[in-house]
Structures are given as structure tokens and as C-alpha cells.
Amino acid sequence: MPVAITETEPRTAPRRRGWRERWLAFRNGTVASTAFQRWAAGFPLTRGIARRNTRALFDLCAGFVYAQVLFACVRLDLFRLLEAGPLAPDVIARRLDLPQERALTLLKAAAALDLLTRLPDGRFGLADLGAAMIGNPSIAAMVEHHTMLYADLADPVALLRERPERTRLSSYWPYAEDRAAVAPESVAAYSGLMAASQAMIAGDVLDALPLSDRSCLMDVGGGEGVFLAQAARRHPHLSLRLLDLPPVAERARARFESAGLGGRVTCHGGSFRDDALPQGADAVSLVRVVHDHDDIVIEPLLSAVHAALPPGGLLAIAEPMAGTPGAEPIGDAYFGFYLMAMGSGRPRTAAELSAMLTRAGFVDIRERPTRRPLLARLITAKRA
Ligand SMILES: CC(C)=CCC/C(C)=C/CC/C(C)=C/C=C/C(C)=C/C=C/C=C(C)/C=C/C=C(C)/C=C/C=C(C)/C=C/CC(C)(C)O
Ligand SMILES: C[S@@+](CC[C@H](N)C(=O)[O-])C[C@H]1O[C@@H](n2cnc3c(N)ncnc32)[C@H](O)[C@@H]1O
């Protein structure tokens, strides 16, 4: 069921501000006091909250360590080693070429993080999170990719203060650097990563996206075409178009040919910043594209999509969004800092996207719930 998009940003009613601020000042002063912290950690009615807060703050301090435990598991291919079943620590140590006590340190850390489980006989096997890594190999690719992100975030204050000309991530995503042309060799890495990780979201988005009454879908910034290939299989009546930078569109063309879909998809190489959009589609998708770009790029793009659609034409925006209930750190913290390091774009709330769509002339703007909104949410809009 589509749902109305409402403002999720906190609003403070001016009349209540004085009361709220006084309460916050009292609360913060109390929580900051070490005497109160000690008391609350012992008092039966506050003990649970105090322990949760201590743990939450500790987890924030330790996040990098936890991430590096996962990174070591990925680098050593530990999850695949355990796919066939649990193994004893000395066997694992030999297979990973690690000293026994170091292997045990890793195994115990991974078990503490719910990646592995330790059986009563001392062997280690996959737990839920480790098993999920096997089913989604693109998570491992993201974990490897994070070495670049963490290098850029080594001095977060410098990143916040200055806008560096170049970062590891801006070189990785060359279109973020606003270069006139993007070379074929510079798109292979990011296109491959996007094609792999698209597998995690295409199904969720297509489950929620009504396409049965459409005849032609154009995926703008469609990468290597993984999203369109899934759309093609679900909707045999649809004709399909993909627009991406020329070297990416070329990779998509090759992928469609080898999947036997060459006859159904037209690939256009061009830039949505500089070139007119191809005409003729009655549905357009922007999957993980809007958040990559600043408003100065997205506002004209939405107007161009509006102009390229016929009356009643459908636009779909799918991406992780800021302010997603239960996933706030993914939008505002992870993608906020990721995109800042990349030097282009920002995570937007559904309400912000909705306002941008209204300004571009779209109507009937609604959110269509997806299975895993933390990975991708979907907003559709129509040309009147
Ligand atoms: C079997 C029985 C009886 C009981 C089991 C109980 C049960 C129901 C357990 C649940 C088990 C289960 C189904 C677990 C599933 C877990 C899943 C699916 C986990 C998925 C995790 C996904 C992750 C961690 C995704 C990470 C994605 C990242 C880091 C994406 C980064 C994206 C980037 C950097 C994109 C860049 C593009 C740009 C530039 C911003 O546009
Ligand atoms: C983050 S990727 C998303 C790819 C794909 N939609 C997905 O979700 O897997 C953004 C895509 O937009 C493309 N792109 C960036 N700037 C572009 C431009 N000016 N014109 C056309 N495509 C562009 C990139 O080449 C890349 O394929």
C-alpha cells in the first residue's frame, strides 16, 4: 500500500521551546554527573537504561574495531571456509595460516559479534550474520571497499572543515569530480561494485514498483544494467532503455548481450548533466543516483525527466534515505559521511525528495514501502 509522505524532520513548536530547553539542560546536567551515573547504574529502576547507554557509547567507541574483525574474516574467507559446517579452532588456524592463539582471538571476537557461533565441543560454525554474508557476497565487496572510506575518514575534522580537491572516494567515483570525460578504466571498479550490490536491492524495489501498465522503462544512471535485467525478467512486455556515461553504457550493452537481452534494451551513452534525455519512455527510474549529486545537479535532472515523460508518465526514485525509522545512522551517519568523503551529494529524507519532486512539477508523489527500507526506499511520482 502506498503511503503519504510526511515531514520526518523534528519540529519544535516555538511556544514549548523554553520548557523543552530547560528540561534538556536539567537532563544533560544530571546525566553528565558521574555521581548520578554511578547511582543510576546501581538503582534497580534505572540500572537497565544505564547499562544500555554504557554499552551504546562503548559500541560507538569500538565501531572501527568491530568493522576490522569483520574485515579480517572477509580477507581470510573465513565464512566460506565454515560454509560446509563447523570446524575445530586448530583446523581453522591451519587452513587460515594463522598462529593458533591468534586464530582463537579472531574466532572468539567473531562469535561475540554474532558472526560465528561456538559449539559446546569447542568447534566454531556460522551464526546468522556470518551465514547472511555467504548469501550476499556484495557485502564482503563493500567491506573491502571500506578501506578507501576509512582512509578518507582518518581525519574527519579536516574533512568537515575543508572540501579537499581529491579524496580516495572522489577518485574511485570519477563522476563526483565533475570531469568532462570519464575514462573506461576508471569506471570498471565502481560499476562492478554497484552491479554486485544491486542484487541486494533490485528485487525489493521491483516488488514495490507498479510497472504492469507501463510500456517502456528508462533507467537513468542505470550502471551495468542489473536493475533493468531483473525488470526485463519480471515484465516481459516492457521495452527497456538505459542511460549512463558512455563507458558504463558500453559495459551494460555487453552484459545485456551475454544475458540474451540485447534485443530488449537500448543503451544510451551520455551525461544527464549535459545531454538531453532520450525520449519515448513512460517510466523512468533513478536507482541510487539522486543521493550521489548536489541539488544543483538533481533539480535540473528532475525537471528534465519531467519534460521527457508523457502525461501520466511515472518517475521512481529508489535509494537509502535519511531519517528512515529504525535506520537513522545508515542515512545520516554512514551515507552522510560517505558522500561527504566522495565530495558529491547528500542523503535526503523522503520529505526532502518529495518537495524537490513537487518543485519539478510532479504530482501524485507517494512512498511505496519496500521490504528492507534500510537498504532502499522507493518514491514514485507522476507527470500530470
Ligand atoms: C531458520 C530459522 C528457523 C530461524 C532463523 C531466524 C531468522 C528469521 C533469522 C534471520 C536471518 C536472516 C534472513 C538474515 C538476513 C540478513 C541480511 C539479509 C543482512 C543484510 C545485510 C546487508 C548489509 C550489511 C548491507 C550493507 C550495504 C552497504 C555497506 C552498502 C553500501 C553502499 C554504498 C557504499 C553505495 C555507494 C553508492 C553511492 C556512491 C552512495 O551512490
Ligand atoms: C551509484 S551508481 C548507481 C548505479 C545503478 N543505478 C545501481 O543502483 O546499481 C550511479 C550511476 O550514475 C551514473 N552517472 C553518474 N553521473 C552521471 C551522468 N552525469 N550521466 C549519466 N550517468 C551518470 C554512474 O556512472 C553510475 O553508474
JSON list of C-alpha atoms and ligand atoms in Angstrom, two decimals, residues 173 175-176 182 187 190-191 193-199 201 219-227 243-246 248-249 268 270-275 285-289 291-293 297 318 342, ligand 2:
[
{"chain": "A", "resi": 173, "resn": "TRP", "atom": "CA", "xyz": [33.78, 7.70, -8.35]},
{"chain": "A", "resi": 175, "resn": "TYR", "atom": "CA", "xyz": [31.90, 11.50, -11.94]},
{"chain": "A", "resi": 176, "resn": "ALA", "atom": "CA", "xyz": [31.93, 13.04, -8.45]},
{"chain": "A", "resi": 182, "resn": "VAL", "atom": "CA", "xyz": [35.23, 9.65, -17.62]},
{"chain": "A", "resi": 187, "resn": "VAL", "atom": "CA", "xyz": [34.54, 3.09, -14.26]},
{"chain": "A", "resi": 190, "resn": "TYR", "atom": "CA", "xyz": [32.70, 1.23, -9.22]},
{"chain": "A", "resi": 191, "resn": "SER", "atom": "CA", "xyz": [30.47, -0.25, -11.90]},
{"chain": "A", "resi": 193, "resn": "LEU", "atom": "CA", "xyz": [30.72, -2.90, -7.10]},
{"chain": "A", "resi": 194, "resn": "MET", "atom": "CA", "xyz": [27.36, -1.37, -7.99]},
{"chain": "A", "resi": 195, "resn": "ALA", "atom": "CA", "xyz": [26.39, -4.30, -10.23]},
{"chain": "A", "resi": 196, "resn": "ALA", "atom": "CA", "xyz": [27.20, -6.73, -7.42]},
{"chain": "A", "resi": 197, "resn": "SER", "atom": "CA", "xyz": [25.37, -4.78, -4.70]},
{"chain": "A", "resi": 198, "resn": "GLN", "atom": "CA", "xyz": [22.35, -4.08, -6.94]},
{"chain": "A", "resi": 199, "resn": "ALA", "atom": "CA", "xyz": [21.44, -7.74, -6.42]},
{"chain": "A", "resi": 201, "resn": "ILE", "atom": "CA", "xyz": [18.04, -4.17, -3.72]},
{"chain": "A", "resi": 219, "resn": "ASP", "atom": "CA", "xyz": [16.85, 3.56, -16.04]},
{"chain": "A", "resi": 220, "resn": "VAL", "atom": "CA", "xyz": [18.85, 6.78, -15.78]},
{"chain": "A", "resi": 221, "resn": "GLY", "atom": "CA", "xyz": [22.33, 6.21, -14.28]},
{"chain": "A", "resi": 222, "resn": "GLY", "atom": "CA", "xyz": [21.47, 2.53, -14.74]},
{"chain": "A", "resi": 223, "resn": "GLY", "atom": "CA", "xyz": [25.05, 1.28, -14.32]},
{"chain": "A", "resi": 224, "resn": "GLU", "atom": "CA", "xyz": [25.74, -2.12, -15.87]},
{"chain": "A", "resi": 225, "resn": "GLY", "atom": "CA", "xyz": [22.01, -2.85, -16.15]},
{"chain": "A", "resi": 226, "resn": "VAL", "atom": "CA", "xyz": [21.44, -5.30, -13.29]},
{"chain": "A", "resi": 227, "resn": "PHE", "atom": "CA", "xyz": [18.24, -3.49, -12.24]},
{"chain": "A", "resi": 243, "resn": "LEU", "atom": "CA", "xyz": [21.30, 5.86, -19.87]},
{"chain": "A", "resi": 244, "resn": "ASP", "atom": "CA", "xyz": [24.74, 6.10, -18.30]},
{"chain": "A", "resi": 245, "resn": "LEU", "atom": "CA", "xyz": [28.12, 7.64, -19.02]},
{"chain": "A", "resi": 246, "resn": "PRO", "atom": "CA", "xyz": [29.48, 6.21, -22.32]},
{"chain": "A", "resi": 248, "resn": "VAL", "atom": "CA", "xyz": [29.39, 2.42, -18.36]},
{"chain": "A", "resi": 249, "resn": "ALA", "atom": "CA", "xyz": [26.68, 2.17, -21.03]},
{"chain": "A", "resi": 268, "resn": "HIS", "atom": "CA", "xyz": [22.45, 5.26, -24.47]},
{"chain": "A", "resi": 270, "resn": "GLY", "atom": "CA", "xyz": [25.68, 10.22, -22.42]},
{"chain": "A", "resi": 271, "resn": "SER", "atom": "CA", "xyz": [25.57, 12.54, -19.45]},
{"chain": "A", "resi": 272, "resn": "PHE", "atom": "CA", "xyz": [22.37, 13.62, -17.76]},
{"chain": "A", "resi": 273, "resn": "ARG", "atom": "CA", "xyz": [24.23, 16.79, -16.74]},
{"chain": "A", "resi": 274, "resn": "ASP", "atom": "CA", "xyz": [24.98, 17.91, -20.27]},
{"chain": "A", "resi": 275, "resn": "ASP", "atom": "CA", "xyz": [22.85, 15.99, -22.76]},
{"chain": "A", "resi": 285, "resn": "SER", "atom": "CA", "xyz": [13.91, 5.10, -12.69]},
{"chain": "A", "resi": 286, "resn": "LEU", "atom": "CA", "xyz": [16.72, 6.73, -10.71]},
{"chain": "A", "resi": 287, "resn": "VAL", "atom": "CA", "xyz": [18.20, 3.98, -8.56]},
{"chain": "A", "resi": 288, "resn": "ARG", "atom": "CA", "xyz": [20.93, 5.11, -6.11]},
{"chain": "A", "resi": 289, "resn": "VAL", "atom": "CA", "xyz": [21.54, 8.15, -8.32]},
{"chain": "A", "resi": 291, "resn": "HIS", "atom": "CA", "xyz": [21.83, 10.90, -3.36]},
{"chain": "A", "resi": 292, "resn": "ASP", "atom": "CA", "xyz": [25.10, 10.99, -5.34]},
{"chain": "A", "resi": 293, "resn": "HIS", "atom": "CA", "xyz": [24.57, 14.55, -6.51]},
{"chain": "A", "resi": 297, "resn": "VAL", "atom": "CA", "xyz": [22.56, 18.75, -10.45]},
{"chain": "A", "resi": 318, "resn": "ALA", "atom": "CA", "xyz": [14.96, 4.31, -5.11]},
{"chain": "A", "resi": 342, "resn": "MET", "atom": "CA", "xyz": [33.13, 11.32, -2.02]},
{"chain": "B", "resi": 2, "resn": "LIG", "atom": "C1", "xyz": [25.84, 4.87, -7.56]},
{"chain": "B", "resi": 2, "resn": "LIG", "atom": "S1", "xyz": [25.77, 4.39, -9.18]},
{"chain": "B", "resi": 2, "resn": "LIG", "atom": "C2", "xyz": [24.23, 3.53, -9.29]},
{"chain": "B", "resi": 2, "resn": "LIG", "atom": "C3", "xyz": [24.15, 2.60, -10.45]},
{"chain": "B", "resi": 2, "resn": "LIG", "atom": "C4", "xyz": [22.86, 1.80, -10.53]},
{"chain": "B", "resi": 2, "resn": "LIG", "atom": "N1", "xyz": [21.72, 2.63, -10.71]},
{"chain": "B", "resi": 2, "resn": "LIG", "atom": "C5", "xyz": [22.74, 0.96, -9.29]},
{"chain": "B", "resi": 2, "resn": "LIG", "atom": "O1", "xyz": [21.96, 1.28, -8.39]},
{"chain": "B", "resi": 2, "resn": "LIG", "atom": "O2", "xyz": [23.45, -0.05, -9.20]},
{"chain": "B", "resi": 2, "resn": "LIG", "atom": "C6", "xyz": [25.42, 5.90, -10.05]},
{"chain": "B", "resi": 2, "resn": "LIG", "atom": "C7", "xyz": [25.41, 5.73, -11.55]},
{"chain": "B", "resi": 2, "resn": "LIG", "atom": "O3", "xyz": [25.13, 7.01, -12.15]},
{"chain": "B", "resi": 2, "resn": "LIG", "atom": "C8", "xyz": [26.00, 7.15, -13.27]},
{"chain": "B", "resi": 2, "resn": "LIG", "atom": "N2", "xyz": [26.21, 8.58, -13.53]},
{"chain": "B", "resi": 2, "resn": "LIG", "atom": "C9", "xyz": [26.86, 9.46, -12.74]},
{"chain": "B", "resi": 2, "resn": "LIG", "atom": "N3", "xyz": [26.88, 10.68, -13.32]},
{"chain": "B", "resi": 2, "resn": "LIG", "atom": "C10", "xyz": [26.22, 10.53, -14.49]},
{"chain": "B", "resi": 2, "resn": "LIG", "atom": "C11", "xyz": [25.89, 11.43, -15.55]},
{"chain": "B", "resi": 2, "resn": "LIG", "atom": "N4", "xyz": [26.27, 12.71, -15.49]},
{"chain": "B", "resi": 2, "resn": "LIG", "atom": "N5", "xyz": [25.17, 10.96, -16.59]},
{"chain": "B", "resi": 2, "resn": "LIG", "atom": "C12", "xyz": [24.80, 9.66, -16.66]},
{"chain": "B", "resi": 2, "resn": "LIG", "atom": "N6", "xyz": [25.07, 8.76, -15.69]},
{"chain": "B", "resi": 2, "resn": "LIG", "atom": "C13", "xyz": [25.77, 9.20, -14.63]},
{"chain": "B", "resi": 2, "resn": "LIG", "atom": "C14", "xyz": [27.27, 6.46, -12.85]},
{"chain": "B", "resi": 2, "resn": "LIG", "atom": "O4", "xyz": [28.09, 6.13, -13.95]},
{"chain": "B", "resi": 2, "resn": "LIG", "atom": "C15", "xyz": [26.73, 5.25, -12.11]},
{"chain": "B", "resi": 2, "resn": "LIG", "atom": "O5", "xyz": [26.52, 4.17, -12.98]}
]
